[in-house]
Tab-separated table of C-alpha atoms and ligand atoms in Angstrom:
chain	number	residue	atom	x	y	z
A	366	MET	CA	-5.752	49.089	-50.820
A	367	GLY	CA	-3.742	51.577	-48.799
A	368	ILE	CA	-5.215	54.394	-50.832
A	369	GLY	CA	-8.774	53.180	-50.426
A	370	SER	CA	-8.769	52.687	-46.710
A	371	CYS	CA	-8.788	56.322	-45.659
A	372	SER	CA	-10.982	57.771	-48.384
A	373	PHE	CA	-14.266	57.919	-46.585
A	374	VAL	CA	-12.847	59.777	-43.647
A	375	SER	CA	-10.995	62.215	-45.843
A	376	SER	CA	-14.049	62.926	-47.983
A	377	LEU	CA	-16.120	63.877	-44.959
A	378	PRO	CA	-14.727	67.340	-44.298
A	379	LEU	CA	-15.673	68.459	-47.797
A	380	ALA	CA	-19.240	67.354	-47.325
A	381	LEU	CA	-19.388	69.091	-43.987
A	382	VAL	CA	-18.004	72.275	-45.463
A	383	LEU	CA	-20.763	72.130	-48.010
A	384	VAL	CA	-23.615	71.769	-45.571
A	385	SER	CA	-22.285	73.926	-42.802
A	386	CYS	CA	-21.429	76.854	-45.017
A	387	LEU	CA	-24.343	78.960	-43.956
A	388	ASN	CA	-24.095	78.410	-40.227
A	389	GLY	CA	-23.383	81.737	-38.649
A	390	ALA	CA	-24.094	83.777	-41.751
A	391	ILE	CA	-27.818	83.030	-41.645
A	392	ASP	CA	-30.476	82.907	-39.010
A	393	ALA	CA	-30.587	79.202	-38.165
A	394	LYS	CA	-34.377	79.262	-38.017
A	395	ALA	CA	-34.584	80.387	-41.628
A	396	ALA	CA	-32.411	77.508	-42.791
A	397	PRO	CA	-34.233	74.483	-44.176
A	398	PRO	CA	-33.712	71.289	-42.208
A	399	GLU	CA	-31.461	69.681	-44.794
A	400	VAL	CA	-28.596	72.012	-44.060
A	401	SER	CA	-27.640	73.075	-40.506
A	402	GLY	CA	-24.719	70.816	-39.797
A	403	CYS	CA	-26.143	67.802	-41.592
A	404	ASN	CA	-24.021	65.715	-43.953
A	405	VAL	CA	-26.553	65.075	-46.708
A	406	PHE	CA	-24.394	62.298	-48.197
A	407	GLN	CA	-24.545	60.129	-45.077
A	408	GLY	CA	-27.790	58.224	-44.655
A	409	SER	CA	-29.836	55.323	-45.955
A	410	TRP	CA	-32.492	54.474	-48.533
A	411	VAL	CA	-36.076	54.374	-47.302
A	412	TYR	CA	-38.925	52.702	-49.162
A	413	ASN	CA	-42.057	54.814	-49.449
A	414	ASP	CA	-45.045	53.178	-51.070
A	415	SER	CA	-46.663	56.473	-52.040
A	416	TYR	CA	-43.505	58.108	-53.414
A	417	ARG	CA	-43.312	58.642	-57.183
A	418	PRO	CA	-40.075	59.515	-59.009
A	419	PRO	CA	-39.811	63.097	-60.357
A	420	TYR	CA	-40.756	61.835	-63.829
A	421	ASP	CA	-42.076	58.756	-65.542
A	422	SER	CA	-39.548	57.683	-68.183
A	423	ALA	CA	-42.389	57.606	-70.729
A	424	THR	CA	-42.929	61.360	-70.222
A	425	CYS	CA	-39.339	62.227	-71.088
A	426	PRO	CA	-39.294	62.104	-74.900
A	427	PHE	CA	-35.522	62.408	-75.287
A	428	LEU	CA	-34.507	59.774	-72.743
A	429	GLU	CA	-31.911	57.444	-74.271
A	430	THR	CA	-32.976	53.830	-74.595
A	431	GLU	CA	-29.983	52.567	-72.633
A	432	PHE	CA	-31.321	54.148	-69.416
A	433	ASP	CA	-35.009	53.456	-69.992
A	434	CYS	CA	-35.214	50.221	-68.016
A	435	GLN	CA	-39.014	50.118	-67.893
A	436	LYS	CA	-39.289	50.442	-71.671
A	437	ASN	CA	-36.620	47.755	-71.999
A	438	GLY	CA	-38.816	45.384	-70.014
A	439	ARG	CA	-37.493	45.547	-66.469
A	440	PRO	CA	-40.234	43.697	-64.584
A	441	ASP	CA	-39.836	45.085	-61.051
A	442	HIS	CA	-40.763	48.555	-59.771
A	443	LEU	CA	-39.595	48.525	-56.185
A	444	TYR	CA	-36.392	50.371	-57.117
A	445	LEU	CA	-38.500	53.411	-58.078
A	446	GLY	CA	-39.912	53.797	-54.581
A	447	TYR	CA	-36.749	54.461	-52.569
A	448	THR	CA	-35.871	57.928	-51.340
A	449	TRP	CA	-32.580	59.051	-49.860
A	450	LYS	CA	-32.800	59.918	-46.170
A	451	PRO	CA	-29.770	61.663	-44.653
A	452	SER	CA	-29.175	60.442	-41.097
A	453	ALA	CA	-29.457	63.860	-39.486
A	454	CYS	CA	-32.015	65.730	-41.619
A	455	GLU	CA	-34.606	65.606	-44.407
A	456	LEU	CA	-33.847	66.364	-48.043
A	457	LEU	CA	-36.010	68.853	-49.885
A	458	ARG	CA	-37.717	67.442	-52.951
A	459	PHE	CA	-36.438	68.810	-56.239
A	460	ASP	CA	-38.490	71.891	-57.127
A	461	GLY	CA	-38.090	72.538	-60.867
A	462	GLU	CA	-39.601	76.020	-60.700
A	463	ASP	CA	-37.320	77.076	-57.898
A	464	PHE	CA	-34.348	75.542	-59.699
A	465	ALA	CA	-35.255	77.446	-62.880
A	466	ARG	CA	-35.659	80.701	-60.963
A	467	ARG	CA	-32.220	80.319	-59.401
A	468	MET	CA	-30.585	79.321	-62.691
A	469	LYS	CA	-32.472	81.735	-64.956
A	470	GLY	CA	-30.268	82.937	-67.814
A	471	LYS	CA	-27.467	80.588	-66.770
A	472	LYS	CA	-25.408	77.925	-68.462
A	473	ILE	CA	-24.603	74.603	-66.824
A	474	LEU	CA	-21.977	72.269	-68.294
A	475	PHE	CA	-21.496	68.606	-67.442
A	476	VAL	CA	-18.074	67.318	-68.534
A	477	GLY	CA	-17.121	63.662	-68.313
A	478	ASP	CA	-18.019	60.156	-69.400
A	479	SER	CA	-21.355	58.356	-69.717
A	480	LEU	CA	-22.001	58.796	-65.991
A	481	SER	CA	-22.144	62.508	-66.785
A	482	LEU	CA	-24.569	61.638	-69.581
A	483	ASN	CA	-26.616	59.696	-67.028
A	484	GLN	CA	-26.859	62.677	-64.666
A	485	TRP	CA	-27.368	65.196	-67.483
A	486	GLN	CA	-30.262	63.110	-68.854
A	487	SER	CA	-31.806	62.893	-65.414
A	488	LEU	CA	-31.612	66.671	-64.930
A	489	THR	CA	-32.991	67.476	-68.378
A	490	CYS	CA	-35.903	65.080	-67.804
A	491	MET	CA	-36.541	66.607	-64.359
A	492	LEU	CA	-36.615	70.085	-65.901
A	493	HIS	CA	-38.737	69.038	-68.859
A	494	VAL	CA	-41.493	67.547	-66.696
A	495	SER	CA	-41.408	70.652	-64.497
A	496	PHE	CA	-42.297	72.754	-67.568
A	497	PRO	CA	-44.015	70.339	-69.933
A	498	SER	CA	-45.454	73.106	-72.089
A	499	SER	CA	-42.292	75.181	-72.157
A	500	ASN	CA	-40.370	75.421	-75.393
A	501	TYR	CA	-37.160	73.443	-75.277
A	502	THR	CA	-34.593	72.378	-77.836
A	503	LEU	CA	-32.073	69.576	-77.761
A	504	ASN	CA	-29.112	69.794	-80.116
A	505	ARG	CA	-26.277	67.376	-80.609
A	506	ALA	CA	-23.075	68.450	-82.325
A	507	GLY	CA	-20.216	65.989	-82.125
A	508	ASP	CA	-19.551	65.206	-78.485
A	509	VAL	CA	-21.622	68.136	-77.206
A	510	SER	CA	-25.345	67.975	-76.418
A	511	THR	CA	-27.221	71.143	-75.504
A	512	PHE	CA	-30.619	71.252	-73.812
A	513	ASP	CA	-32.189	74.715	-73.742
A	514	ILE	CA	-35.332	75.818	-71.955
A	515	HIS	CA	-36.006	79.010	-73.840
A	516	ASP	CA	-38.544	80.610	-71.482
A	517	TYR	CA	-35.938	80.611	-68.718
A	518	GLY	CA	-32.831	80.992	-70.827
A	519	ILE	CA	-31.336	77.945	-69.129
A	520	SER	CA	-28.795	75.835	-70.991
A	521	VAL	CA	-27.830	72.423	-69.693
A	522	VAL	CA	-24.910	71.191	-71.772
A	523	LEU	CA	-23.057	67.883	-71.838
A	524	SER	CA	-19.541	67.559	-73.192
A	525	ARG	CA	-18.260	64.033	-73.534
A	526	ASN	CA	-14.732	63.920	-72.222
A	527	PRO	CA	-14.018	60.636	-70.471
A	528	PHE	CA	-10.500	61.496	-69.198
A	529	LEU	CA	-10.778	65.313	-68.925
A	530	VAL	CA	-7.110	65.412	-70.046
A	531	ASP	CA	-6.271	65.103	-73.761
A	532	VAL	CA	-6.021	62.090	-76.027
A	533	VAL	CA	-4.018	63.130	-79.100
A	534	LYS	CA	-3.470	61.236	-82.360
A	535	GLU	CA	0.257	61.230	-83.118
A	536	LYS	CA	2.515	59.268	-85.468
A	537	ILE	CA	3.025	56.472	-82.937
A	538	GLY	CA	-0.716	56.198	-82.264
A	539	ARG	CA	-3.236	57.663	-79.824
A	540	VAL	CA	-1.537	59.177	-76.795
A	541	LEU	CA	-3.290	59.809	-73.471
A	542	LYS	CA	-1.495	62.914	-72.169
A	543	LEU	CA	-1.674	63.125	-68.427
A	544	ASP	CA	-0.244	66.670	-68.344
A	545	SER	CA	-2.186	68.214	-71.215
A	546	ILE	CA	-5.689	69.693	-71.025
A	547	VAL	CA	-6.295	71.730	-74.165
A	548	ASN	CA	-9.843	70.316	-73.895
A	549	GLY	CA	-10.423	72.883	-71.162
A	550	ASN	CA	-10.681	75.748	-73.645
A	551	ALA	CA	-14.254	74.632	-74.307
A	552	TRP	CA	-15.227	74.757	-70.617
A	553	LYS	CA	-14.915	78.505	-70.111
A	554	GLY	CA	-17.841	80.904	-69.838
A	555	TYR	CA	-20.226	78.676	-67.897
A	556	ASP	CA	-21.986	79.524	-64.636
A	557	MET	CA	-21.784	75.996	-63.299
A	558	LEU	CA	-19.365	73.207	-64.189
A	559	ILE	CA	-19.939	69.612	-63.103
A	560	PHE	CA	-16.975	67.327	-63.804
A	561	ASN	CA	-16.537	63.580	-63.590
A	562	THR	CA	-13.924	61.070	-64.700
A	563	TRP	CA	-12.892	57.559	-63.660
A	564	HIS	CA	-14.471	54.617	-65.464
A	565	TRP	CA	-12.449	54.948	-68.680
A	566	TRP	CA	-9.166	54.933	-66.802
A	567	LEU	CA	-9.718	51.199	-66.223
A	568	HIS	CA	-10.481	50.134	-69.788
A	569	THR	CA	-8.074	47.752	-71.506
A	570	GLY	CA	-8.040	45.902	-74.815
A	571	ARG	CA	-10.664	46.901	-77.354
A	572	LYS	CA	-12.327	49.392	-75.013
A	573	GLN	CA	-9.102	51.302	-74.338
A	574	PRO	CA	-9.144	54.375	-76.616
A	575	TRP	CA	-5.398	55.111	-76.465
A	576	ASP	CA	-2.190	53.284	-77.428
A	577	TYR	CA	0.345	55.134	-75.263
A	578	ILE	CA	0.289	57.104	-72.089
A	579	GLN	CA	2.478	60.189	-71.646
A	580	GLN	CA	3.618	61.741	-68.399
A	581	GLY	CA	6.028	64.650	-68.792
A	582	GLU	CA	8.498	63.544	-71.472
A	583	THR	CA	8.001	59.859	-70.734
A	584	ILE	CA	5.848	57.806	-73.077
A	585	ARG	CA	4.831	54.341	-71.928
A	586	LYS	CA	2.719	51.494	-73.224
A	587	ASP	CA	0.873	51.347	-69.886
A	588	MET	CA	1.165	52.207	-66.191
A	589	ASP	CA	-0.709	51.799	-62.914
A	590	ARG	CA	-4.168	53.121	-63.736
A	591	LEU	CA	-4.884	54.609	-60.323
A	592	VAL	CA	-1.589	56.523	-60.489
A	593	ALA	CA	-2.449	57.710	-64.023
A	594	PHE	CA	-5.898	58.797	-62.822
A	595	LYS	CA	-4.358	60.817	-60.016
A	596	GLU	CA	-1.928	62.502	-62.407
A	597	GLY	CA	-4.720	63.355	-64.865
A	598	LEU	CA	-7.017	64.619	-62.128
A	599	THR	CA	-4.193	66.774	-60.752
A	600	THR	CA	-3.751	68.337	-64.200
A	601	TRP	CA	-7.472	69.072	-64.218
A	602	SER	CA	-7.269	70.601	-60.707
A	603	LYS	CA	-4.493	72.951	-61.830
A	604	TRP	CA	-6.539	73.921	-64.874
A	605	VAL	CA	-9.469	74.853	-62.613
A	606	ASP	CA	-7.197	76.775	-60.249
A	607	SER	CA	-5.762	78.874	-63.050
A	608	ASN	CA	-8.796	79.276	-65.322
A	609	ILE	CA	-11.910	79.473	-63.163
A	610	ASP	CA	-13.083	82.406	-61.096
A	611	PRO	CA	-15.128	80.868	-58.267
A	612	ALA	CA	-16.967	84.168	-57.850
A	613	THR	CA	-18.666	83.687	-61.221
A	614	THR	CA	-18.514	79.914	-61.746
A	615	THR	CA	-19.625	77.188	-59.367
A	616	VAL	CA	-17.446	74.091	-59.718
A	617	ILE	CA	-18.773	70.695	-58.707
A	618	PHE	CA	-17.049	67.338	-58.917
A	619	GLN	CA	-19.429	64.426	-59.406
A	620	GLY	CA	-17.908	61.762	-57.145
A	621	ILE	CA	-17.025	58.233	-58.240
A	622	SER	CA	-20.083	56.331	-59.428
A	623	PRO	CA	-19.751	52.724	-58.231
A	624	THR	CA	-20.336	49.541	-60.233
A	625	HIS	CA	-21.877	46.292	-58.971
A	626	TYR	CA	-20.092	43.455	-60.767
A	627	ASN	CA	-18.562	41.820	-57.739
A	628	GLY	CA	-20.965	40.264	-55.258
A	629	LYS	CA	-18.179	39.908	-52.693
A	630	GLU	CA	-18.489	43.633	-52.147
A	631	TRP	CA	-21.963	43.188	-50.707
A	632	ASN	CA	-21.525	39.708	-49.230
A	633	GLU	CA	-22.993	37.695	-52.105
A	634	SER	CA	-19.747	36.017	-52.901
A	635	SER	CA	-20.281	34.231	-56.182
A	636	THR	CA	-22.235	36.713	-58.283
A	637	THR	CA	-20.688	38.833	-61.072
A	638	THR	CA	-23.802	40.810	-61.880
A	639	CYS	CA	-26.430	43.079	-60.359
A	640	ASP	CA	-29.074	41.264	-62.416
A	641	GLY	CA	-32.030	40.290	-60.261
A	642	GLN	CA	-31.267	42.801	-57.519
A	643	THR	CA	-34.509	44.507	-56.552
A	644	GLN	CA	-33.629	46.222	-53.285
A	645	PRO	CA	-30.853	48.457	-51.978
A	646	ILE	CA	-28.488	47.436	-49.223
A	647	SER	CA	-30.151	48.354	-45.965
A	648	GLY	CA	-28.452	50.623	-43.489
A	649	SER	CA	-25.846	53.209	-44.273
A	650	GLU	CA	-22.640	51.219	-44.766
A	651	TYR	CA	-21.387	49.337	-47.828
A	652	PRO	CA	-19.638	46.138	-46.725
A	653	ALA	CA	-16.648	46.613	-49.067
A	654	GLY	CA	-16.031	50.237	-48.092
A	655	PRO	CA	-15.150	52.989	-50.559
A	656	PRO	CA	-13.580	52.301	-53.970
A	657	PRO	CA	-9.874	53.307	-54.228
A	658	PRO	CA	-10.388	56.244	-56.665
A	659	ALA	CA	-12.658	58.011	-54.141
A	660	ALA	CA	-9.589	58.640	-51.963
A	661	VAL	CA	-7.733	60.092	-54.948
A	662	VAL	CA	-10.627	62.469	-55.616
A	663	SER	CA	-10.670	63.640	-51.985
A	664	GLU	CA	-6.927	64.122	-51.940
A	665	VAL	CA	-6.747	66.087	-55.193
A	666	LEU	CA	-9.771	68.289	-54.386
A	667	GLY	CA	-8.350	68.884	-50.913
A	668	LYS	CA	-5.189	70.446	-52.368
A	669	MET	CA	-6.965	72.886	-54.660
A	670	ALA	CA	-7.029	76.645	-54.188
A	671	THR	CA	-10.475	76.913	-55.806
A	672	GLU	CA	-13.446	75.782	-53.782
A	673	VAL	CA	-14.804	72.733	-55.559
A	674	THR	CA	-17.838	71.059	-54.055
A	675	LEU	CA	-17.751	67.281	-54.070
A	676	LEU	CA	-21.133	65.890	-55.030
A	677	ASP	CA	-20.306	62.868	-52.937
A	678	ILE	CA	-22.553	60.281	-54.543
A	679	THR	CA	-20.256	57.301	-54.027
A	680	LYS	CA	-21.559	55.644	-50.891
A	681	LEU	CA	-25.223	56.391	-51.394
A	682	SER	CA	-24.935	54.862	-54.880
A	683	GLN	CA	-22.935	51.870	-53.607
A	684	LEU	CA	-25.996	50.994	-51.542
A	685	ARG	CA	-28.104	50.843	-54.758
A	686	LYS	CA	-27.086	47.489	-56.234
A	687	ASP	CA	-30.701	47.422	-57.509
A	688	GLY	CA	-30.408	50.644	-59.519
A	689	HIS	CA	-28.575	49.503	-62.680
A	690	PRO	CA	-30.057	48.465	-66.041
A	691	SER	CA	-28.356	45.016	-65.943
A	692	ALA	CA	-30.164	43.104	-68.723
A	693	PHE	CA	-32.566	46.005	-69.367
A	694	GLY	CA	-30.135	48.466	-70.919
A	695	SER	CA	-29.100	49.092	-74.509
A	696	GLU	CA	-27.828	45.592	-75.246
A	697	GLY	CA	-31.035	43.926	-74.163
A	698	HIS	CA	-31.000	40.554	-72.514
A	699	ARG	CA	-27.402	39.832	-73.493
A	700	GLY	CA	-26.347	42.958	-71.643
A	701	ASN	CA	-25.046	43.154	-68.111
A	702	ASP	CA	-24.860	46.873	-67.369
A	703	CYS	CA	-24.128	47.259	-63.667
A	704	SER	CA	-22.307	50.524	-64.260
A	705	HIS	CA	-24.913	53.012	-65.523
A	706	TRP	CA	-28.215	53.698	-63.771
A	707	CYS	CA	-31.853	53.298	-64.764
A	708	LEU	CA	-33.809	56.522	-65.290
A	709	ALA	CA	-35.942	57.389	-63.472
A	710	GLY	CA	-33.600	56.296	-60.709
A	711	VAL	CA	-30.507	56.979	-58.651
A	712	PRO	CA	-29.165	59.979	-60.679
A	713	ASP	CA	-32.395	61.834	-59.859
A	714	THR	CA	-31.173	61.778	-56.258
A	715	TRP	CA	-27.772	63.067	-57.402
A	716	ASN	CA	-29.616	66.006	-58.941
A	717	GLN	CA	-31.717	66.485	-55.830
A	718	LEU	CA	-28.402	66.800	-53.964
A	719	LEU	CA	-27.069	69.147	-56.638
A	720	TYR	CA	-30.163	71.278	-56.011
A	721	THR	CA	-29.391	71.177	-52.287
A	722	ILE	CA	-25.878	72.453	-53.006
A	723	LEU	CA	-27.353	75.254	-55.101
A	724	ILE	CA	-29.693	76.291	-52.296
A	725	ASN	CA	-26.863	76.269	-49.768
A	726	ARG	CA	-24.689	78.428	-51.981
A	727	GLY	CA	-27.546	80.842	-52.563
A	728	ARG	CA	-27.835	81.410	-48.845
A	729	ARG	CA	-24.239	82.373	-48.242
B	921	NAG	C1	-43.879	59.357	-48.811
B	921	NAG	O1	-44.083	60.019	-50.059
B	921	NAG	C2	-45.174	60.916	-50.041
B	921	NAG	C3	-45.365	61.416	-51.455
B	921	NAG	O2	-44.180	61.954	-51.972
B	921	NAG	C4	-44.872	62.032	-49.048
B	921	NAG	O3	-45.984	62.934	-49.001
B	921	NAG	C5	-44.659	61.426	-47.662
B	921	NAG	O4	-44.268	62.440	-46.752
B	921	NAG	C6	-43.586	60.353	-47.719
B	921	NAG	N1	-43.513	59.668	-46.446
B	921	NAG	C7	-42.396	59.590	-45.751
B	921	NAG	C8	-42.462	58.808	-44.474
B	921	NAG	O5	-41.349	60.119	-46.106
B	922	NAG	C1	-38.871	77.737	-79.522
B	922	NAG	O1	-37.717	78.558	-79.338
B	922	NAG	C2	-36.888	78.653	-80.467
B	922	NAG	C3	-35.637	79.431	-80.076
B	922	NAG	O2	-35.970	80.602	-79.386
B	922	NAG	C4	-37.658	79.305	-81.604
B	922	NAG	O3	-36.850	79.361	-82.755
B	922	NAG	C5	-38.919	78.481	-81.898
B	922	NAG	O4	-39.707	79.118	-82.868
B	922	NAG	C6	-39.748	78.311	-80.634
B	922	NAG	N1	-40.869	77.414	-80.881
B	922	NAG	C7	-42.080	77.606	-80.368
B	922	NAG	C8	-43.114	76.573	-80.706
B	922	NAG	O5	-42.345	78.554	-79.669
B	923	NAG	C1	-20.380	40.675	-44.590
B	923	NAG	O1	-19.503	39.618	-44.241
B	923	NAG	C2	-18.555	39.955	-43.257
B	923	NAG	C3	-17.581	38.815	-43.105
B	923	NAG	O2	-18.258	37.579	-43.093
B	923	NAG	C4	-19.286	40.310	-41.957
B	923	NAG	O3	-18.363	40.677	-40.968
B	923	NAG	C5	-20.243	41.451	-42.215
B	923	NAG	O4	-21.014	41.727	-41.068
B	923	NAG	C6	-21.165	41.147	-43.372
B	923	NAG	N1	-21.910	42.358	-43.718
B	923	NAG	C7	-23.185	42.358	-44.055
B	923	NAG	C8	-23.775	43.681	-44.392
B	923	NAG	O5	-23.868	41.355	-44.116
């Protein structure tokens, strides 16, 4: 708990750096209202009856069933009408044409677990509906999926890599190597990198894809998972510092995506599901506060030499206990997915914020 208690405060400076980066360099009047000293990650969800999400899931032909809550029979629609309102400013709506103009000829790579898949799918759907008649291709090869919009030469790639650091098959079994990141060789040559890791660090039993965990020369059967996460993330941070030139590659870290399996967190003590939730938490604070790994992320990013922008989605997503598939994901009514997010849905806002970051960087 000691680690978790300070995380929100320590994640603030990063967000402020992000939004205040153009103050001084740019005529304040020319700056859109969502920047100038405004922390875009601090705010609340506002219901707007006439708002429509950036796409209808039915118009995104490659949307994976597990995220398509409407197709899977989710009966309520309220969750589609909430927009994120930063406390001190307005967010721009995602403008696909402007995004494509800024990213023309560029390659974007998402690296991480299925929360990366969730955000990647959201972005590819947002781009597809912006150019419905534009030629696109979607290729899957092993753990890599590549979405290309040919008219703009934009590639949006997803590489599944739940730990970022390596898992290696050895004689004793599968070893999660906290200090090894050979995986990184495949992440070079991109214009924008968007990393995420956390959820798989918690898996045990059948869902745990390793048998041993190695730190330096020491091989163990298990260890404190938060400590292991910090070690792995530190290895990643050193890889970025020694392999990425921030002048040519923008590096983003997709913050911890929260789950909603424990009603105590939002003052509904007995529930172990988000099933039946149809509205966000009102206001701008989550009763349980930030999850412990968020503090680790802030701490590790804070020590890096390379400027990495934290896409600080944690708190705004914590407020969206209504945003998960629950029984309307891939496993149907037996399922209880309070970890991923329906699409259209919350990850569209993550991408709207990613777009905001892009605009801010462009103005520097
Ligand atoms: C509600 O959404 C509509 C359509 O997107 C938009 O024009 C309007 O400004 C929004 N209203 C508020 C109060 O944000
Ligand atoms: C779409 O683009 C690909 C790659 O450039 C090309 O091979 C294909 O013929 C194009 N299809 C159409 C319908 O333009
Ligand atoms: C949640 O419960 C705690 C303790 O009973 C209380 O202090 C707090 O105000 C409640 N928060 C909300 C959002 O209801």
